[in-house]
Tab-separated table of C-alpha atoms and ligand atoms in Angstrom:
chain	number	residue	atom	x	y	z
A	1	UNK	CA	-0.548	66.177	-2.685
A	2	UNK	CA	1.803	66.208	0.273
A	3	UNK	CA	4.805	63.842	0.286
A	4	UNK	CA	5.190	61.827	3.462
A	5	UNK	CA	7.784	59.050	3.522
A	6	UNK	CA	8.423	55.915	5.507
A	7	UNK	CA	11.948	54.706	4.908
A	8	UNK	CA	13.289	51.177	5.345
A	9	UNK	CA	16.889	50.072	5.004
A	10	UNK	CA	15.601	46.644	4.137
A	11	UNK	CA	12.111	45.219	3.664
A	12	UNK	CA	10.571	42.350	1.701
A	13	UNK	CA	8.499	44.544	-0.658
A	14	UNK	CA	7.326	48.148	-0.364
A	15	UNK	CA	4.107	47.273	-2.246
A	16	UNK	CA	3.401	44.495	0.215
A	17	UNK	CA	3.998	46.834	3.158
A	18	UNK	CA	1.684	49.476	1.670
A	19	UNK	CA	-1.048	46.844	1.223
A	20	UNK	CA	-0.705	45.942	4.870
A	21	UNK	CA	-0.970	49.582	5.981
A	22	UNK	CA	-4.132	49.962	3.894
A	23	UNK	CA	-5.628	46.799	5.389
A	24	UNK	CA	-4.859	48.211	8.846
A	25	UNK	CA	-6.516	51.535	7.899
A	26	UNK	CA	-3.269	53.459	8.339
A	27	UNK	CA	-2.791	55.012	4.947
A	28	UNK	CA	-3.312	58.383	3.366
A	29	UNK	CA	-2.829	59.676	-0.149
A	30	UNK	CA	0.725	60.775	-0.846
A	31	UNK	CA	2.355	58.286	1.508
A	32	UNK	CA	5.557	56.860	0.058
A	33	UNK	CA	7.215	53.711	1.339
A	34	UNK	CA	10.827	53.717	0.198
A	35	UNK	CA	13.465	51.048	0.741
A	36	UNK	CA	17.217	50.886	0.189
A	37	UNK	CA	16.801	47.166	-0.368
A	38	UNK	CA	13.915	44.770	-1.005
A	39	UNK	CA	14.444	41.109	-0.268
A	40	UNK	CA	11.348	40.074	-2.247
A	41	UNK	CA	10.743	42.996	-4.615
A	42	UNK	CA	7.736	42.140	-6.754
A	43	UNK	CA	7.701	42.547	-10.515
A	44	UNK	CA	5.005	41.570	-12.977
A	45	UNK	CA	3.992	37.932	-13.269
A	46	UNK	CA	5.589	37.209	-9.894
A	47	UNK	CA	9.046	37.998	-11.185
A	48	UNK	CA	11.629	39.225	-8.699
A	49	UNK	CA	12.591	42.888	-9.092
A	50	UNK	CA	16.373	43.107	-8.868
A	51	UNK	CA	17.833	46.242	-7.300
A	52	UNK	CA	21.232	46.498	-5.602
A	53	UNK	CA	21.055	47.949	-2.083
A	54	UNK	CA	21.172	51.751	-1.965
A	55	UNK	CA	21.787	52.183	-5.688
A	56	UNK	CA	18.350	52.717	-7.156
A	57	UNK	CA	14.871	53.981	-6.436
A	58	UNK	CA	12.420	51.390	-5.156
A	59	UNK	CA	9.277	52.837	-3.649
A	60	UNK	CA	5.512	52.566	-3.428
A	61	UNK	CA	3.259	55.588	-3.564
A	62	UNK	CA	-0.246	55.364	-2.154
A	63	UNK	CA	-2.986	57.152	-4.098
A	64	UNK	CA	-6.743	57.468	-3.749
A	65	UNK	CA	-7.762	58.055	-7.367
A	66	UNK	CA	-11.361	59.128	-6.759
A	67	UNK	CA	-11.684	60.377	-10.358
A	68	UNK	CA	-10.781	57.030	-11.987
A	69	UNK	CA	-13.404	54.330	-12.487
A	70	UNK	CA	-12.212	50.730	-12.129
A	71	UNK	CA	-12.917	50.099	-15.838
A	72	UNK	CA	-10.602	52.992	-16.646
A	73	UNK	CA	-7.646	51.776	-14.547
A	74	UNK	CA	-5.345	52.041	-17.527
A	75	UNK	CA	-5.420	55.825	-17.032
A	76	UNK	CA	-3.356	55.427	-13.875
A	77	UNK	CA	-0.826	53.324	-15.788
A	78	UNK	CA	-0.584	56.145	-18.323
A	79	UNK	CA	-0.260	58.833	-15.646
A	80	UNK	CA	2.634	57.118	-13.911
A	81	UNK	CA	4.374	56.078	-17.146
A	82	UNK	CA	4.190	59.606	-18.548
A	83	UNK	CA	5.425	61.131	-15.273
A	84	UNK	CA	8.487	58.838	-15.217
A	85	UNK	CA	9.024	59.564	-18.901
A	86	UNK	CA	8.952	63.345	-18.283
A	87	UNK	CA	11.339	62.916	-15.386
A	88	UNK	CA	13.831	60.900	-17.440
A	89	UNK	CA	13.618	63.098	-20.526
A	90	UNK	CA	15.059	65.926	-18.395
A	91	UNK	CA	18.120	63.805	-17.600
A	92	UNK	CA	18.725	61.532	-20.604
A	93	UNK	CA	18.583	62.459	-24.324
A	94	UNK	CA	14.767	62.782	-24.599
A	95	UNK	CA	14.318	61.155	-27.995
A	96	UNK	CA	15.601	57.787	-26.750
A	97	UNK	CA	13.272	57.492	-23.736
A	98	UNK	CA	10.069	55.558	-24.507
A	99	UNK	CA	7.161	53.780	-22.882
A	100	UNK	CA	6.979	50.108	-23.727
A	101	UNK	CA	3.312	49.198	-23.516
A	102	UNK	CA	1.785	48.986	-21.058
A	103	UNK	CA	4.099	50.492	-18.480
A	104	UNK	CA	7.777	49.697	-18.806
A	105	UNK	CA	10.098	52.594	-19.359
A	106	UNK	CA	12.737	51.937	-21.972
A	107	UNK	CA	15.838	53.774	-23.086
A	108	UNK	CA	16.770	52.604	-26.563
A	109	UNK	CA	16.111	48.854	-26.318
A	110	UNK	CA	16.666	48.530	-22.590
A	111	UNK	CA	14.440	48.677	-19.534
A	112	UNK	CA	15.273	51.426	-17.047
A	113	UNK	CA	12.114	51.399	-14.937
A	114	UNK	CA	9.197	49.144	-14.086
A	115	UNK	CA	5.843	49.952	-12.534
A	116	UNK	CA	3.590	47.629	-10.551
A	117	UNK	CA	0.184	49.071	-9.700
A	118	UNK	CA	-2.028	47.209	-7.253
A	119	UNK	CA	-5.525	48.495	-6.583
A	120	UNK	CA	-8.002	47.934	-3.806
A	121	UNK	CA	-11.644	48.299	-4.796
A	122	UNK	CA	-14.546	49.398	-2.622
A	123	UNK	CA	-18.012	48.866	-4.081
A	124	UNK	CA	-17.844	50.051	-7.668
A	125	UNK	CA	-14.867	52.343	-7.350
A	126	UNK	CA	-11.159	52.290	-6.849
A	127	UNK	CA	-10.302	52.792	-3.229
A	128	UNK	CA	-6.532	52.837	-2.917
A	129	UNK	CA	-3.890	52.388	-5.600
A	130	UNK	CA	-0.411	51.357	-4.712
A	131	UNK	CA	1.994	52.570	-7.337
A	132	UNK	CA	5.213	50.586	-7.037
A	133	UNK	CA	8.131	51.977	-8.981
A	134	UNK	CA	11.584	50.530	-9.545
A	135	UNK	CA	13.915	52.954	-11.310
A	136	UNK	CA	17.497	51.941	-12.010
A	137	UNK	CA	19.773	54.858	-11.192
A	138	UNK	CA	23.314	53.777	-10.271
A	139	UNK	CA	23.407	50.001	-10.657
A	140	UNK	CA	25.932	48.901	-13.262
A	141	UNK	CA	25.894	45.119	-12.931
A	142	UNK	CA	22.721	43.028	-12.901
A	143	UNK	CA	23.003	39.458	-11.689
A	144	UNK	CA	19.549	38.006	-12.290
A	145	UNK	CA	18.316	36.927	-15.684
A	146	UNK	CA	16.329	40.118	-16.354
A	147	UNK	CA	16.647	40.400	-20.119
A	148	UNK	CA	17.866	43.922	-20.792
A	149	UNK	CA	18.327	46.218	-17.796
A	150	UNK	CA	19.999	49.617	-17.848
A	151	UNK	CA	20.516	52.472	-15.364
A	152	UNK	CA	20.527	56.266	-15.573
A	153	UNK	CA	24.275	56.331	-14.849
A	154	UNK	CA	24.952	54.609	-18.162
A	155	UNK	CA	23.675	57.700	-19.984
A	156	UNK	CA	24.502	60.489	-17.519
A	157	UNK	CA	27.935	59.255	-16.419
A	158	UNK	CA	27.267	60.442	-12.862
A	159	UNK	CA	26.049	59.015	-9.584
A	160	UNK	CA	22.517	59.987	-8.588
A	161	UNK	CA	21.254	60.591	-5.084
A	162	UNK	CA	18.161	58.360	-4.654
A	163	UNK	CA	16.608	60.722	-2.068
A	164	UNK	CA	16.832	63.679	-4.454
A	165	UNK	CA	15.498	61.577	-7.329
A	166	UNK	CA	12.511	60.564	-5.203
A	167	UNK	CA	11.571	64.191	-4.444
A	168	UNK	CA	11.767	65.176	-8.119
A	169	UNK	CA	9.911	62.115	-9.355
A	170	UNK	CA	7.198	62.533	-6.724
A	171	UNK	CA	6.612	66.113	-7.943
A	172	UNK	CA	6.385	64.899	-11.529
A	173	UNK	CA	3.864	62.160	-10.650
A	174	UNK	CA	1.898	64.552	-8.468
A	175	UNK	CA	1.583	67.124	-11.287
A	176	UNK	CA	0.425	64.656	-13.961
A	177	UNK	CA	-1.915	62.922	-11.477
A	178	UNK	CA	-3.558	66.144	-10.292
A	179	UNK	CA	-3.985	67.457	-13.842
A	180	UNK	CA	-5.567	64.166	-14.923
A	181	UNK	CA	-8.744	64.952	-13.032
A	182	UNK	CA	-9.534	67.188	-16.043
A	183	UNK	CA	-10.855	65.345	-19.162
A	184	UNK	CA	-9.213	67.912	-21.389
A	185	UNK	CA	-5.795	67.079	-19.933
A	186	UNK	CA	-6.522	63.340	-20.331
A	187	UNK	CA	-6.923	63.860	-24.101
A	188	UNK	CA	-3.450	65.349	-24.333
A	189	UNK	CA	-2.090	62.646	-22.008
A	190	UNK	CA	-3.422	59.961	-24.394
A	191	UNK	CA	-1.758	61.686	-27.321
A	192	UNK	CA	1.528	62.080	-25.481
A	193	UNK	CA	1.478	58.444	-24.344
A	194	UNK	CA	1.032	57.296	-27.929
A	195	UNK	CA	3.624	59.669	-29.339
A	196	UNK	CA	6.181	58.238	-26.928
A	197	UNK	CA	5.306	54.591	-27.330
A	198	UNK	CA	8.178	52.218	-28.036
A	199	UNK	CA	7.844	50.798	-31.601
A	200	UNK	CA	4.805	52.957	-32.414
A	201	UNK	CA	4.026	52.725	-36.135
A	202	UNK	CA	7.126	50.587	-36.821
A	203	UNK	CA	6.948	47.144	-38.358
A	204	UNK	CA	8.349	44.732	-35.781
A	205	UNK	CA	8.145	41.138	-34.625
A	206	UNK	CA	5.618	39.918	-32.073
A	207	UNK	CA	4.415	36.605	-30.709
A	208	UNK	CA	0.956	35.642	-29.561
A	209	UNK	CA	-0.512	32.204	-28.749
A	210	UNK	CA	2.796	30.617	-29.769
A	211	UNK	CA	2.774	32.206	-33.239
A	212	UNK	CA	5.247	34.813	-34.452
A	213	UNK	CA	4.021	37.591	-36.685
A	214	UNK	CA	5.017	40.946	-38.079
A	215	UNK	CA	2.943	44.014	-37.395
A	216	UNK	CA	2.901	47.596	-36.286
A	217	UNK	CA	1.425	49.200	-33.207
A	218	UNK	CA	-1.231	51.642	-34.324
A	219	UNK	CA	-3.002	52.618	-31.124
A	220	UNK	CA	-4.493	51.830	-27.762
A	221	UNK	CA	-8.033	50.491	-27.532
A	222	UNK	CA	-10.606	50.229	-24.795
A	223	UNK	CA	-9.264	49.165	-21.385
A	224	UNK	CA	-5.746	49.996	-22.571
A	225	UNK	CA	-5.512	47.108	-25.045
A	226	UNK	CA	-2.668	47.264	-27.544
A	227	UNK	CA	-3.742	47.517	-31.197
A	228	UNK	CA	-1.388	45.902	-33.697
A	229	UNK	CA	-2.030	45.888	-37.426
A	230	UNK	CA	-0.711	42.753	-39.088
A	231	UNK	CA	0.591	42.445	-42.640
A	232	UNK	CA	-2.868	41.573	-43.930
A	233	UNK	CA	-4.119	44.923	-42.649
A	234	UNK	CA	-6.113	43.340	-39.825
A	235	UNK	CA	-6.090	45.170	-36.476
A	236	UNK	CA	-5.822	42.861	-33.481
A	237	UNK	CA	-6.256	43.988	-29.879
A	238	UNK	CA	-4.146	42.446	-27.151
A	239	UNK	CA	-4.578	42.451	-23.440
A	240	UNK	CA	-1.590	42.561	-21.125
A	241	UNK	CA	0.408	39.297	-21.401
A	242	UNK	CA	-1.375	38.248	-24.608
A	243	UNK	CA	1.414	39.496	-26.821
A	244	UNK	CA	5.173	39.316	-26.552
A	245	UNK	CA	7.568	41.815	-28.128
A	246	UNK	CA	10.331	39.875	-29.937
B	1	BTN	C1	7.983	45.218	-13.404
B	1	BTN	O1	8.051	43.989	-13.362
B	1	BTN	O2	8.335	45.842	-14.405
B	1	BTN	C2	7.455	45.989	-12.223
B	1	BTN	C3	8.527	46.230	-11.220
B	1	BTN	C4	8.076	47.022	-10.005
B	1	BTN	C5	9.121	47.030	-8.932
B	1	BTN	C6	8.779	47.962	-7.805
B	1	BTN	S1	10.135	48.243	-6.739
B	1	BTN	C7	9.112	49.027	-5.574
B	1	BTN	C8	7.785	48.302	-5.552
B	1	BTN	N1	7.777	47.239	-4.574
B	1	BTN	C9	7.725	46.028	-5.133
B	1	BTN	O3	7.760	44.947	-4.529
B	1	BTN	N2	7.678	46.162	-6.486
B	1	BTN	C10	7.632	47.552	-6.883
């Protein structure tokens, strides 16, 4: 996959811009929209993604994942999460970098990166996927009420050049993505995802439908659902947003 970038000093949202390019038929796989600043950066559940101008990585990568069926979209979440994880483990003590299901990247108990994937579907298959990534690199003060943000600088003690980070991260995503066309590689990807899952196999507190409970994450089910075993030994599967980590 060839990296081609469109750079903005300021834009509302790189994901939104990529969607517009796709609608206008002006997109190809490997295109990256990168911005120094987003005035309406989109997070999950319509949250605002906070990122101080010029300090971090905020970009959207356009993919055409011909080998992924719409019902298997979670694979793309895994690909991108694992790629960011690999990238960070080379720069931060590897044992403290984890994936918080489904696709937040955590260091210790803090969020260092978020991923927002938006797909367009044609007929029965995925057409384009827009992979929006926000990775905190140099920002030291966060003003919004995001619960627990952290940046690479906190662990590395040095400033990072966002342009250089983008090139390295793109290569990491490109490698995992290309390899994932092979089912054999996908098996090892699943294993690696699980082995690096935040709170895997640990008894912790969760909340679902207003009720708090203790349980441990034991696996990932069909469609990427999170499997938590409660204290009664029952395994419950949760879809995204059906369970809260306390
Ligand atoms: C999350 O809430 O964890 C997902 C955050 C995704 C933020 C990135 S920043 C680049 C891209 N453009 C957007 O508007 N959002 C994503």
